[in-house]
mmCIF file of C-alpha atoms in Angstrom:
data_model
loop_
_atom_site.group_PDB
_atom_site.id
_atom_site.type_symbol
_atom_site.label_atom_id
_atom_site.label_comp_id
_atom_site.label_asym_id
_atom_site.label_seq_id
_atom_site.Cartn_x
_atom_site.Cartn_y
_atom_site.Cartn_z
ATOM 1 C CA GLY A 144 143.232 126.494 141.259
ATOM 2 C CA GLU A 145 140.135 128.368 140.164
ATOM 3 C CA SER A 146 137.546 129.805 142.575
ATOM 4 C CA VAL A 147 134.699 131.768 143.569
ATOM 5 C CA GLY A 148 134.757 133.722 146.611
ATOM 6 C CA LEU A 149 132.466 136.336 148.556
ATOM 7 C CA HIS A 150 134.428 139.672 150.235
ATOM 8 C CA LEU A 151 131.655 139.984 153.332
ATOM 9 C CA PRO A 152 130.572 136.615 155.208
ATOM 10 C CA THR A 153 127.491 139.231 156.801
ATOM 11 C CA LEU A 154 125.512 142.120 155.884
ATOM 12 C CA SER A 155 122.769 143.977 157.912
ATOM 13 C CA VAL A 156 120.515 146.183 155.826
ATOM 14 C CA GLN A 157 117.689 148.350 157.219
ATOM 15 C CA GLU A 158 114.087 147.357 155.896
ATOM 16 C CA GLY A 159 113.734 149.943 153.053
ATOM 17 C CA ASP A 160 117.127 150.471 152.209
ATOM 18 C CA ASN A 161 118.932 149.050 149.128
ATOM 19 C CA SER A 162 121.861 146.218 149.422
ATOM 20 C CA ILE A 163 124.642 145.475 147.704
ATOM 21 C CA ILE A 164 126.304 141.882 147.822
ATOM 22 C CA ASN A 165 129.490 141.571 146.223
ATOM 23 C CA CYS A 166 131.647 138.239 145.016
ATOM 24 C CA ALA A 167 135.217 137.830 143.658
ATOM 25 C CA TYR A 168 135.532 135.140 140.665
ATOM 26 C CA SER A 169 138.636 134.187 139.244
ATOM 27 C CA ASN A 170 137.771 131.816 136.648
ATOM 28 C CA SER A 171 137.523 134.037 133.525
ATOM 29 C CA ALA A 172 136.145 131.149 131.436
ATOM 30 C CA SER A 173 132.870 130.763 133.091
ATOM 31 C CA ASP A 174 129.762 131.171 130.769
ATOM 32 C CA TYR A 175 126.978 132.200 132.871
ATOM 33 C CA PHE A 176 127.250 133.529 136.808
ATOM 34 C CA ILE A 177 124.349 133.360 138.765
ATOM 35 C CA TRP A 178 122.890 134.074 142.177
ATOM 36 C CA TYR A 179 121.086 132.150 144.583
ATOM 37 C CA LYS A 180 119.133 132.800 147.870
ATOM 38 C CA GLN A 181 118.957 130.298 150.983
ATOM 39 C CA GLU A 182 116.757 131.026 153.468
ATOM 40 C CA SER A 183 117.462 128.499 157.044
ATOM 41 C CA GLY A 184 116.264 125.261 156.721
ATOM 42 C CA LYS A 185 116.042 125.610 152.537
ATOM 43 C CA GLY A 186 117.655 124.688 149.853
ATOM 44 C CA PRO A 187 119.019 127.329 147.373
ATOM 45 C CA GLN A 188 116.769 129.087 145.381
ATOM 46 C CA PHE A 189 117.858 130.489 142.061
ATOM 47 C CA ILE A 190 117.265 134.414 141.497
ATOM 48 C CA ILE A 191 119.019 135.663 138.723
ATOM 49 C CA ASP A 192 121.666 135.288 136.204
ATOM 50 C CA ILE A 193 123.892 136.846 133.703
ATOM 51 C CA ARG A 194 125.819 135.850 130.530
ATOM 52 C CA SER A 195 129.285 136.353 130.354
ATOM 53 C CA ASN A 196 129.216 138.565 127.373
ATOM 54 C CA MET A 197 126.927 140.806 129.354
ATOM 55 C CA ASP A 198 127.696 143.537 132.075
ATOM 56 C CA LYS A 199 123.818 144.238 133.589
ATOM 57 C CA ARG A 200 121.034 142.090 134.084
ATOM 58 C CA GLN A 201 117.941 143.475 135.727
ATOM 59 C CA GLY A 202 115.006 141.226 137.361
ATOM 60 C CA GLN A 203 111.942 141.862 139.797
ATOM 61 C CA ARG A 204 113.938 144.278 142.636
ATOM 62 C CA VAL A 205 117.191 142.693 141.836
ATOM 63 C CA THR A 206 120.159 143.618 139.506
ATOM 64 C CA VAL A 207 123.270 141.639 138.879
ATOM 65 C CA LEU A 208 126.294 143.631 137.680
ATOM 66 C CA LEU A 209 129.546 141.824 136.082
ATOM 67 C CA ASN A 210 132.865 143.571 135.938
ATOM 68 C CA LYS A 211 135.164 141.242 133.894
ATOM 69 C CA THR A 212 138.349 143.614 134.227
ATOM 70 C CA VAL A 213 138.313 143.033 137.793
ATOM 71 C CA LYS A 214 136.459 139.893 137.952
ATOM 72 C CA HIS A 215 133.479 141.296 140.096
ATOM 73 C CA LEU A 216 130.022 140.097 140.393
ATOM 74 C CA SER A 217 127.477 142.154 142.558
ATOM 75 C CA LEU A 218 124.138 141.442 143.584
ATOM 76 C CA GLN A 219 121.713 144.476 144.385
ATOM 77 C CA ILE A 220 119.007 144.267 145.673
ATOM 78 C CA ALA A 221 116.457 147.708 145.994
ATOM 79 C CA ALA A 222 113.695 148.489 148.701
ATOM 80 C CA THR A 223 114.761 145.542 150.929
ATOM 81 C CA GLN A 224 112.316 143.638 152.788
ATOM 82 C CA PRO A 225 112.262 141.023 155.825
ATOM 83 C CA GLY A 226 111.451 138.413 153.438
ATOM 84 C CA ASP A 227 114.973 139.360 151.777
ATOM 85 C CA SER A 228 117.006 137.881 155.105
ATOM 86 C CA ALA A 229 118.991 134.965 154.037
ATOM 87 C CA VAL A 230 122.558 133.384 152.724
ATOM 88 C CA TYR A 231 123.217 134.497 149.090
ATOM 89 C CA PHE A 232 125.302 132.760 147.305
ATOM 90 C CA CYS A 233 127.285 133.567 143.694
ATOM 91 C CA ALA A 234 127.924 130.496 141.842
ATOM 92 C CA GLU A 235 129.416 130.464 138.070
ATOM 93 C CA LEU A 236 128.832 127.840 135.616
ATOM 94 C CA LEU A 237 131.663 126.600 133.187
ATOM 95 C CA ILE A 238 130.379 124.871 129.937
ATOM 96 C CA SER A 239 133.379 122.461 128.930
ATOM 97 C CA ASN A 240 134.025 121.650 125.097
ATOM 98 C CA PHE A 241 132.840 118.296 126.199
ATOM 99 C CA GLY A 242 129.272 119.609 127.164
ATOM 100 C CA ASN A 243 130.417 119.178 130.756
ATOM 101 C CA GLU A 244 128.743 122.174 132.808
ATOM 102 C CA LYS A 245 129.345 122.526 136.038
ATOM 103 C CA LEU A 246 128.381 125.042 138.689
ATOM 104 C CA THR A 247 130.509 126.017 141.367
ATOM 105 C CA PHE A 248 129.390 128.001 144.355
ATOM 106 C CA GLY A 249 130.799 130.700 146.784
ATOM 107 C CA THR A 250 131.068 130.687 150.240
ATOM 108 C CA GLY A 251 127.959 132.654 150.847
ATOM 109 C CA THR A 252 127.258 135.975 152.329
ATOM 110 C CA ARG A 253 124.338 135.852 155.100
ATOM 111 C CA LEU A 254 122.471 139.317 154.621
ATOM 112 C CA THR A 255 119.756 140.665 157.579
ATOM 113 C CA ILE A 256 117.119 142.390 157.079
ATOM 114 C CA ILE A 257 116.895 145.047 160.195
ATOM 115 C CA PRO A 258 113.122 145.933 160.629
ATOM 116 C CA ASP B 229 104.287 121.052 141.073
ATOM 117 C CA ALA B 230 105.370 119.581 144.067
ATOM 118 C CA GLY B 231 108.984 120.370 143.633
ATOM 119 C CA VAL B 232 112.036 118.548 144.063
ATOM 120 C CA ILE B 233 111.174 115.743 146.647
ATOM 121 C CA GLN B 234 113.988 114.451 148.765
ATOM 122 C CA SER B 235 113.668 111.924 151.486
ATOM 123 C CA PRO B 236 114.295 111.180 154.256
ATOM 124 C CA ARG B 237 114.555 114.876 155.522
ATOM 125 C CA HIS B 238 116.351 113.940 158.547
ATOM 126 C CA GLU B 239 118.539 110.803 158.774
ATOM 127 C CA VAL B 240 120.668 109.714 161.732
ATOM 128 C CA THR B 241 122.726 106.827 162.046
ATOM 129 C CA GLU B 242 125.800 105.307 163.444
ATOM 130 C CA MET B 243 129.314 105.201 161.776
ATOM 131 C CA GLY B 244 129.728 102.192 159.687
ATOM 132 C CA GLN B 245 126.124 101.991 158.662
ATOM 133 C CA GLU B 246 124.649 101.851 155.084
ATOM 134 C CA VAL B 247 122.733 105.066 154.384
ATOM 135 C CA THR B 248 120.780 105.888 150.883
ATOM 136 C CA LEU B 249 119.510 109.215 150.123
ATOM 137 C CA ARG B 250 116.822 109.437 147.864
ATOM 138 C CA CYS B 251 115.758 112.105 145.193
ATOM 139 C CA LYS B 252 112.660 112.792 142.925
ATOM 140 C CA PRO B 253 113.143 115.413 140.256
ATOM 141 C CA ILE B 254 110.763 117.629 138.995
ATOM 142 C CA SER B 255 108.839 116.251 136.025
ATOM 143 C CA GLY B 256 110.525 117.200 132.627
ATOM 144 C CA HIS B 257 113.576 118.208 134.105
ATOM 145 C CA ASP B 258 116.696 116.142 132.144
ATOM 146 C CA TYR B 259 119.614 117.472 134.918
ATOM 147 C CA LEU B 260 119.859 116.126 138.409
ATOM 148 C CA PHE B 261 122.703 117.213 140.551
ATOM 149 C CA TRP B 262 123.459 116.211 144.055
ATOM 150 C CA TYR B 263 124.863 118.705 146.433
ATOM 151 C CA ARG B 264 126.747 118.434 150.124
ATOM 152 C CA GLN B 265 126.632 121.363 152.239
ATOM 153 C CA THR B 266 128.557 122.183 155.320
ATOM 154 C CA MET B 267 129.756 124.794 157.330
ATOM 155 C CA MET B 268 133.632 124.232 156.344
ATOM 156 C CA ARG B 269 133.058 123.565 152.844
ATOM 157 C CA GLY B 270 130.166 124.825 151.757
ATOM 158 C CA LEU B 271 128.035 123.916 149.007
ATOM 159 C CA GLU B 272 129.831 121.171 146.875
ATOM 160 C CA LEU B 273 128.713 119.161 143.809
ATOM 161 C CA LEU B 274 129.063 115.731 144.114
ATOM 162 C CA ILE B 275 127.522 114.413 140.899
ATOM 163 C CA TYR B 276 125.507 114.927 138.258
ATOM 164 C CA PHE B 277 123.148 113.304 135.520
ATOM 165 C CA ASN B 278 121.934 114.125 132.540
ATOM 166 C CA ASN B 279 119.221 111.907 130.898
ATOM 167 C CA ASN B 280 119.757 109.180 133.466
ATOM 168 C CA VAL B 281 123.697 109.270 133.089
ATOM 169 C CA PRO B 282 126.156 110.270 135.163
ATOM 170 C CA ILE B 283 128.407 112.968 133.578
ATOM 171 C CA ASP B 284 130.634 114.186 136.157
ATOM 172 C CA ASP B 285 131.513 112.610 139.325
ATOM 173 C CA SER B 286 134.772 113.844 139.970
ATOM 174 C CA GLY B 287 133.060 115.672 143.237
ATOM 175 C CA MET B 288 132.161 112.172 145.092
ATOM 176 C CA PRO B 289 134.756 112.250 147.955
ATOM 177 C CA GLU B 290 135.604 108.406 147.753
ATOM 178 C CA ASP B 291 134.295 105.486 146.736
ATOM 179 C CA ARG B 292 132.364 105.120 149.925
ATOM 180 C CA PHE B 293 129.803 107.140 147.951
ATOM 181 C CA SER B 294 127.890 106.117 145.155
ATOM 182 C CA ALA B 295 124.654 107.574 143.439
ATOM 183 C CA LYS B 296 122.179 105.787 140.435
ATOM 184 C CA MET B 297 119.615 107.170 138.349
ATOM 185 C CA PRO B 298 117.745 104.154 137.312
ATOM 186 C CA ASN B 299 115.078 106.120 135.424
ATOM 187 C CA ALA B 300 114.097 109.744 135.104
ATOM 188 C CA SER B 301 112.146 110.095 138.298
ATOM 189 C CA PHE B 302 114.356 108.807 140.757
ATOM 190 C CA SER B 303 118.031 109.202 141.666
ATOM 191 C CA THR B 304 119.810 107.401 145.240
ATOM 192 C CA LEU B 305 122.628 108.399 146.764
ATOM 193 C CA LYS B 306 124.163 105.648 149.010
ATOM 194 C CA ILE B 307 127.217 105.941 151.273
ATOM 195 C CA GLN B 308 128.364 102.846 152.688
ATOM 196 C CA PRO B 309 129.958 102.454 155.229
ATOM 197 C CA SER B 310 129.366 105.995 156.460
ATOM 198 C CA GLU B 311 131.635 108.142 158.818
ATOM 199 C CA PRO B 312 131.055 110.961 161.235
ATOM 200 C CA ARG B 313 132.941 113.416 158.621
ATOM 201 C CA ASP B 314 129.791 112.260 156.367
ATOM 202 C CA SER B 315 127.434 114.518 158.477
ATOM 203 C CA ALA B 316 125.826 117.368 156.454
ATOM 204 C CA VAL B 317 123.101 118.170 154.313
ATOM 205 C CA TYR B 318 122.573 116.875 151.368
ATOM 206 C CA PHE B 319 120.550 118.311 148.583
ATOM 207 C CA CYS B 320 119.394 117.217 145.264
ATOM 208 C CA ALA B 321 118.396 119.581 142.485
ATOM 209 C CA SER B 322 117.230 119.367 139.024
ATOM 210 C CA SER B 323 117.004 121.777 136.203
ATOM 211 C CA PHE B 324 115.331 122.101 132.499
ATOM 212 C CA PRO B 325 117.103 121.023 129.360
ATOM 213 C CA GLY B 326 119.558 123.484 128.297
ATOM 214 C CA LEU B 327 119.382 125.479 131.428
ATOM 215 C CA PRO B 328 121.769 123.908 134.075
ATOM 216 C CA ASN B 329 122.157 127.356 135.621
ATOM 217 C CA GLU B 330 118.832 127.215 136.579
ATOM 218 C CA GLN B 331 118.755 124.725 139.351
ATOM 219 C CA PHE B 332 115.883 124.020 141.526
ATOM 220 C CA PHE B 333 116.699 122.498 144.893
ATOM 221 C CA GLY B 334 115.104 120.099 147.051
ATOM 222 C CA PRO B 335 114.237 120.757 150.752
ATOM 223 C CA GLY B 336 117.803 118.617 151.677
ATOM 224 C CA THR B 337 118.645 115.589 153.818
ATOM 225 C CA ARG B 338 120.369 116.456 157.328
ATOM 226 C CA LEU B 339 122.515 113.617 157.937
ATOM 227 C CA THR B 340 124.218 112.688 161.234
ATOM 228 C CA VAL B 341 126.440 110.059 161.484
ATOM 229 C CA LEU B 342 127.367 109.208 165.111
#
């Protein structure tokens, strides 16, 4: 069936360096792709999203890239800080013709920032 | 704004007991979602409501699970009877009208069924 998955379960990055977290998806009909951050003991937190008709979107220190040709999504975090250490989930939102809006989460990547 | 409020934060119960998890969404949000998170299965959508009406409950594992939203500021997720495999962190989330992609999550309820 359709699924969202991540290439790397863990990633360690030196503080101040840039990090890239990758995600593969299989449902080309998804309307939005979203990144969430989950810190230990907390619920996921929305970071940034991108519509399926876009290929790049930038936020504060974060950039999401969407490559629909290879069904690949990435999150780039610039100048990483210790507070960026968390598990990052990609998710896809599919809006059906009946108005059903379902968010499906990937398995997550643990990002560790090394001081 | 207090954010999404969930109670209790931790629940330990014995197999066969009834468990009720509670959620208060952010005021003005018309979507409410219940998720379950485990190491094995990750974050799974159980059910979601729009304007207090259940829209998609296809993620509810079985008849032992039920969810209600009697008004715009309160929802419950009930498990009866509970089983050890129900042990997980249960999250409630809410979102603004027209923005189901930007969900605000509560702190979660960690449920342990012995």
